Amino acid sequence: MLCIVGRMAIGHVLLGILERRPAHGYDVKRIHDERFPSAKPLAYGQVYAALAKLAKDGLVEVAETHQEGGPERTTYAITPAGVESLRAWLGATESAGPYAADELVRKTVTSLLRGSDATAFLQRQRITHLAVMRDLVAARAEAPSAAVSIAIDHTISHLDADLRWLETAAERAAADRTRSA
Amino acid sequence: MSLSERSGSAALLDAQAIRKSFGRTDALQGASMSVAAGEIVAITGPSGSGKSTLLLCAAGVLRPESGRVTYDGQLLDDLGEAERSRLRRRDFGLVLQFGQLVPELTAAQNVALPLLLDRHDKAASFAAARSWLERLDADELADARPGEMSGGESQRVAIARALVSGPRVIFADEPTGALDTVNGERVLQVLLDVARETAASLVLVTHDNRVAASADREIVLRDGCNEQRVDV
């Protein structure tokens, strides 16, 4: 079960959307993107593939199919098994995240291990992070609901952790240069 | 152009090559900052890098050993103590980390204080104080003394006091440093809103990246100097 929870994060997010009311793929994507404004928007292909997988696993079912001039639209509804799976996913904790695999860490550590001066990279990265954070802080000030603010808070908190790590990395890199000089 | 790369053009307040020591400690070793009218600037850097000292020198609270602080074309060094005090009361608003309210006075009296010291009409001063307290959702605190307030409440009263005289430059030293996240955000938002509404400049000293991200421009200090940008 834990394995399924890990693999099906997007699927469970879609189940959470469908639990409120049945919807077709286009609406599911739109609701997802509104609900997670700082996440990468879902691709339609990704949504339809996830819905097909959920249907195959019996977690959603086709409630209605209709076609009015345009392409055929299939409305999906969550099944009792889907609700149960959603509850299990919501109750399971996530791992804290393998930061060592993060691109930022890979670049900085590689740079330092090569003996390169990472200061310029760290400064540029801080400017980039701060610019993104500025956009998010502005978006949060205009957030239409506490739920959206909370979703943005999560990204801001991670950026803040990265920024604090960048500051520490810059200090350690400077101390390392002084020691080697 | 990045947050950190823009220089403050047409500076309203300009502090250049500031040096300041406390005993044997060199707090500032040639640091500079400037802020244009209506601009929001964050001064950041590690602890002990001289952020607060630079803010207090720029605000005319501390006298640097060398360097120049110019406000609206006027060299602060050319002003006597009385003129500097008047400038700080009328044109500058100062918000510190723990509010620093006068404990014996009520919130309304604390907020009215800069106007009363400037010999404004008493009734008008208290009316302005109450209006600012209301603006900061702190009107119910008007008769409370600082000891009866939470950290967030004290800070909102302190902001009202800093704003009551309609400053052209607001200086805030770690204004959210003593507050929890939600109260800190609220206090910061009030400062940003008021600065934008009144076209005042805002200088924020902070170690909080969220606060720094709210500014138009960031000035990074390191060991009492401006951090050198490294280009590769």
XYZ file of C-alpha atoms in Angstrom:
413
model
C 0.000 0.000 0.000
C 2.787 2.423 0.910
C 4.375 1.740 -2.450
C 1.113 2.624 -4.219
C 0.807 5.793 -2.115
C 4.279 6.840 -3.200
C 3.691 6.203 -6.890
C 0.262 7.777 -7.140
C 0.674 11.290 -5.752
C -0.873 12.971 -8.820
C -3.575 10.324 -8.949
C -4.494 11.036 -5.350
C -4.550 14.764 -5.959
C -7.026 14.059 -8.792
C -9.055 11.809 -6.488
C -9.215 14.726 -4.036
C -10.642 16.891 -6.834
C -13.154 14.272 -7.939
C -14.297 13.616 -4.365
C -15.993 17.018 -4.370
C -17.911 16.318 -7.547
C -17.585 14.315 -10.790
C -15.689 16.177 -13.518
C -14.166 15.676 -16.940
C -10.450 15.868 -17.674
C -10.449 19.522 -18.718
C -12.109 20.596 -15.454
C -9.842 18.371 -13.374
C -6.787 20.071 -14.895
C -8.259 23.542 -14.380
C -9.141 22.855 -10.731
C -5.696 21.344 -10.100
C -3.908 24.383 -11.539
C -6.082 26.767 -9.484
C -5.537 24.709 -6.355
C -1.736 24.595 -6.768
C -0.836 27.927 -8.367
C 2.882 27.568 -7.681
C 3.122 24.009 -9.056
C 3.858 23.210 -12.673
C 0.518 23.166 -14.533
C -0.600 19.650 -15.426
C -0.397 18.634 -19.064
C -3.672 17.330 -20.510
C -1.957 14.079 -21.492
C -0.805 13.630 -17.895
C -4.359 14.167 -16.608
C -5.963 11.719 -19.050
C -3.269 9.100 -18.414
C -3.728 9.436 -14.644
C -7.535 9.223 -14.965
C -7.239 6.119 -17.159
C -4.932 4.510 -14.580
C -7.327 5.396 -11.749
C -10.218 3.886 -13.756
C -8.200 0.725 -14.425
C -7.505 0.409 -10.682
C -11.228 0.863 -9.910
C -10.655 4.130 -8.003
C -12.747 6.216 -10.438
C -15.471 5.259 -12.913
C -16.956 6.823 -16.004
C -20.118 8.630 -14.910
C -21.114 10.079 -18.268
C -19.872 10.440 -21.829
C -21.283 13.062 -24.143
C -20.366 14.830 -27.349
C -21.811 18.172 -28.455
C -20.111 19.291 -31.652
C -16.630 19.172 -30.170
C -14.593 16.221 -28.932
C -16.147 13.528 -26.772
C -16.073 14.368 -23.090
C -15.930 11.756 -20.363
C -17.032 12.674 -16.862
C -15.298 10.706 -14.095
C -16.604 10.022 -10.576
C -14.703 8.684 -7.581
C -15.629 5.148 -6.412
C -15.840 3.962 -2.759
C -12.441 2.272 -3.286
C -11.132 5.632 -4.538
C -12.351 7.374 -1.388
C -10.679 4.717 0.742
C -7.415 5.048 -1.212
C -7.569 8.841 -0.890
C -8.047 8.570 2.885
C -5.059 6.215 3.168
C -2.880 8.589 1.128
C -3.896 11.587 3.221
C -3.090 9.666 6.406
C 0.403 8.581 5.306
C 3.420 10.833 5.958
C 5.804 11.735 3.127
C 9.555 11.393 3.340
C 11.341 14.685 4.032
C 12.868 14.715 0.582
C 16.248 13.639 -0.758
C 17.916 17.054 -0.826
C 21.262 15.543 -1.812
C 19.688 14.833 -5.200
C 18.588 18.428 -5.669
C 20.107 20.118 -8.698
C 21.200 23.067 -6.589
C 23.212 20.929 -4.230
C 24.655 18.880 -7.083
C 25.921 22.026 -8.824
C 27.353 23.677 -5.721
C 29.019 20.565 -4.374
C 30.416 19.676 -7.815
C 31.715 23.228 -8.185
C 33.379 23.148 -4.760
C 34.807 19.668 -5.318
C 36.328 20.865 -8.629
C 38.016 23.664 -6.647
C 35.993 26.306 -8.509
C 34.863 29.500 -6.809
C 31.167 28.909 -6.193
C 30.548 32.465 -4.937
C 29.317 33.888 -8.246
C 26.973 30.941 -8.757
C 25.668 31.253 -5.206
C 25.072 34.998 -5.611
C 23.221 34.501 -8.897
C 21.197 31.681 -7.407
C 20.196 33.887 -4.454
C 19.003 36.595 -6.856
C 16.982 34.002 -8.808
C 15.455 32.494 -5.669
C 14.640 35.915 -4.215
C 12.937 37.000 -7.455
C 10.724 33.884 -7.431
C 10.006 34.408 -3.754
C 9.030 38.010 -4.451
C 6.457 36.846 -7.026
C 5.088 34.281 -4.581
C 4.887 36.792 -1.708
C 2.950 39.122 -4.027
C 0.676 36.256 -5.154
C 0.028 35.299 -1.548
C -0.979 38.866 -0.694
C -3.659 38.571 -3.408
C -4.616 34.964 -2.590
C -8.391 34.457 -2.778
C -8.509 31.961 0.108
C -6.558 30.566 3.036
C -6.175 27.295 1.084
C -4.292 29.045 -1.727
C -2.163 30.975 0.801
C -1.275 27.699 2.502
C -0.251 26.103 -0.812
C 1.949 29.140 -1.621
C 3.378 29.106 1.940
C 4.741 25.634 1.265
C 6.735 26.760 -1.779
C 7.912 29.914 0.015
C 9.102 27.859 2.988
C 11.121 25.595 0.695
C 12.632 28.569 -1.129
C 13.484 30.095 2.244
C 15.221 26.865 3.287
C 17.189 26.927 0.009
C 18.125 30.578 0.556
C 19.356 29.924 4.080
C 21.311 26.964 2.771
C 22.794 29.171 0.019
C 23.883 31.746 2.640
C 25.568 29.044 4.706
C 27.159 27.559 1.581
C 28.541 31.006 0.616
C 30.035 31.445 4.094
C 31.551 27.956 4.075
C 32.938 28.493 0.555
C 34.522 31.800 1.678
C 36.028 30.149 4.775
C 37.316 27.300 2.604
C 39.037 29.765 0.239
C 40.630 31.579 3.201
C 41.934 28.273 4.573
C 43.382 27.216 1.199
C 44.983 30.642 0.529
C 17.503 43.426 -14.111
C 17.821 41.655 -10.780
C 16.708 42.853 -7.393
C 20.265 43.400 -6.264
C 21.795 44.943 -9.324
C 19.753 48.105 -9.681
C 21.296 51.133 -8.032
C 19.103 53.686 -6.332
C 18.865 56.533 -8.810
C 17.768 60.015 -7.729
C 18.336 59.131 -4.100
C 16.188 60.848 -1.483
C 18.491 59.496 1.196
C 22.089 58.626 0.465
C 24.695 57.224 2.866
C 28.146 56.785 1.322
C 31.354 55.175 2.624
C 30.127 55.050 6.206
C 32.572 54.036 8.927
C 31.443 53.478 12.500
C 33.139 51.738 15.436
C 31.960 50.733 18.880
C 35.069 50.542 21.081
C 37.466 48.240 19.253
C 34.779 46.779 17.029
C 34.559 48.176 13.525
C 30.823 47.852 12.799
C 30.960 49.615 9.424
C 34.020 49.860 7.215
C 32.871 51.977 4.300
C 29.328 50.655 3.744
C 26.901 52.562 1.522
C 23.172 52.611 0.875
C 20.682 54.834 -0.847
C 16.939 54.933 -1.291
C 14.882 56.830 -3.841
C 11.542 58.467 -3.038
C 8.898 55.751 -2.773
C 11.435 52.938 -3.063
C 11.469 49.911 -0.763
C 14.974 48.690 0.062
C 16.034 45.702 2.178
C 19.400 45.657 3.939
C 20.427 42.044 4.498
C 23.534 40.143 5.536
C 24.792 37.841 8.283
C 24.582 38.775 11.987
C 27.206 41.366 12.849
C 27.554 42.588 9.259
C 26.521 46.128 10.284
C 22.918 46.237 8.994
C 21.371 47.965 12.011
C 24.310 50.344 12.411
C 23.988 51.437 8.781
C 20.252 52.009 9.242
C 20.794 54.063 12.412
C 23.533 56.145 10.715
C 21.272 56.768 7.706
C 18.393 57.721 10.034
C 20.582 60.283 11.801
C 20.405 58.422 15.121
C 24.129 57.573 15.115
C 26.898 59.854 13.862
C 29.398 58.003 11.640
C 33.123 58.598 12.117
C 33.497 59.195 8.405
C 31.343 59.134 5.294
C 28.438 61.291 4.150
C 24.719 61.002 4.809
C 22.603 63.259 2.614
C 18.833 63.635 2.912
C 16.951 65.601 0.260
C 20.199 67.287 -0.728
C 21.043 68.277 2.857
C 24.170 66.904 4.527
C 23.119 65.555 7.936
C 26.500 66.525 9.412
C 25.665 70.182 8.740
C 22.656 69.949 11.061
C 22.789 70.661 14.787
C 21.328 68.188 17.291
C 18.008 70.064 17.525
C 17.619 70.118 13.751
C 18.454 66.413 13.508
C 15.851 65.637 16.180
C 13.265 67.652 14.301
C 14.116 65.857 11.076
C 13.764 62.472 12.780
C 10.374 63.474 14.232
C 8.931 65.032 11.080
C 10.452 63.305 8.077
C 11.639 59.948 9.425
C 9.682 57.145 11.080
C 11.608 54.510 13.020
C 10.309 51.018 13.855
C 12.519 48.737 15.958
C 12.295 44.997 16.621
C 10.579 45.173 20.005
C 8.458 48.285 19.472
C 10.279 50.312 22.153
C 7.090 51.998 23.355
C 7.129 54.194 26.464
C 5.806 51.754 29.106
C 4.077 54.386 31.265
C 2.000 55.754 28.378
C -1.115 54.316 26.744
C -1.039 53.284 23.094
C -2.799 56.502 22.057
C -0.325 58.611 24.078
C 2.631 56.713 22.594
C 1.373 57.282 19.055
C 0.563 60.963 19.674
C 3.973 61.582 21.276
C 5.926 62.684 18.152
C 3.199 65.228 17.324
C 2.973 66.500 20.915
C 6.780 66.865 21.046
C 6.508 68.871 17.857
C 3.990 71.190 19.606
C 0.973 70.160 17.560
C -2.507 70.803 18.925
C -3.303 68.194 21.603
C -6.800 67.283 20.365
C -5.597 67.034 16.762
C -2.612 64.898 17.830
C -4.833 62.418 19.648
C -7.306 62.357 16.767
C -4.442 61.504 14.389
C -3.151 58.864 16.818
C -6.561 57.189 17.036
C -6.957 57.335 13.279
C -3.626 55.536 12.780
C -4.442 52.976 15.470
C -7.689 52.289 13.644
C -5.835 51.975 10.333
C -3.632 49.320 11.957
C -6.592 47.448 13.523
C -5.339 48.519 16.942
C -8.042 51.029 17.917
C -9.231 48.785 20.752
C -5.753 49.152 22.289
C -5.914 52.955 22.517
C -6.134 52.975 26.333
C -3.897 49.929 26.937
C -0.320 50.242 28.170
C 2.536 48.302 26.486
C 2.672 45.769 29.353
C -0.874 44.722 28.524
C -0.177 44.108 24.818
C 1.118 41.096 22.863
C 4.247 41.407 20.720
C 2.205 41.840 17.542
C -0.023 44.476 19.156
C 2.971 46.456 20.468
C 4.544 46.362 17.038
C 1.398 47.665 15.346
C 1.260 50.526 17.888
C 4.949 51.239 17.248
C 4.260 51.392 13.514
C 1.361 53.785 14.124
C 3.760 55.971 16.137
C 6.333 55.873 13.329
C 3.728 56.861 10.742
C 1.702 59.484 12.621
C 3.863 62.388 11.490
C 3.621 61.374 7.811
C 7.299 60.451 7.324
C 8.936 60.516 3.909
C 11.298 57.733 4.956
C 10.312 54.804 7.182
C 13.191 52.866 8.772
C 12.350 49.431 10.142
C 14.954 47.336 11.952
C 13.848 43.675 12.000
C 10.190 44.756 12.288
C 8.951 41.158 12.213
C 11.877 39.587 14.074
C 10.002 39.144 17.366
C 6.730 37.978 15.815
C 5.286 34.655 14.713
C 4.860 34.102 10.968
C 1.251 35.229 10.608
C 1.623 38.331 12.824
C 4.930 39.117 11.109
C 3.278 38.965 7.696
C 0.482 41.228 8.867
C 2.908 43.827 10.263
C 5.040 43.697 7.110
C 1.987 44.078 4.877
C 0.879 47.181 6.793
C 4.332 48.731 6.375
C 4.368 47.948 2.643
C 0.802 49.196 2.109
C 1.411 52.466 3.949
C 4.720 53.061 2.170
C 3.023 52.557 -1.210
C -0.083 54.589 -0.351
C 1.898 57.562 0.941
C 4.787 57.197 -1.568
C 7.178 57.028 1.408
C 10.534 55.290 1.096
C 10.957 52.208 3.261
C 14.297 50.863 4.500
C 13.994 47.388 6.018
C 16.810 45.716 7.927
C 16.106 42.016 7.958
C 17.535 38.531 8.085
C 14.190 37.155 6.890
C 14.235 36.253 3.196
C 10.463 36.705 2.971
C 10.857 40.326 4.076
C 13.804 40.856 1.715
C 11.693 39.456 -1.129
C 9.060 42.136 -0.484
C 11.531 44.928 -1.264
C 12.231 46.531 -4.651
C 15.979 46.192 -4.099
C 18.364 44.341 -1.801
C 21.596 45.706 -0.327
C 23.783 42.903 1.046
C 26.336 43.704 3.764
C 29.230 41.499 4.805
C 31.750 42.418 7.528
C 30.721 46.085 7.543
C 31.023 46.505 3.760
C 28.719 46.062 0.771
C 29.047 42.580 -0.672
C 31.034 42.621 -3.877
C 29.182 41.120 -6.826
C 31.275 38.469 -8.498
C 30.941 38.165 -12.257
C 32.151 35.161 -14.165
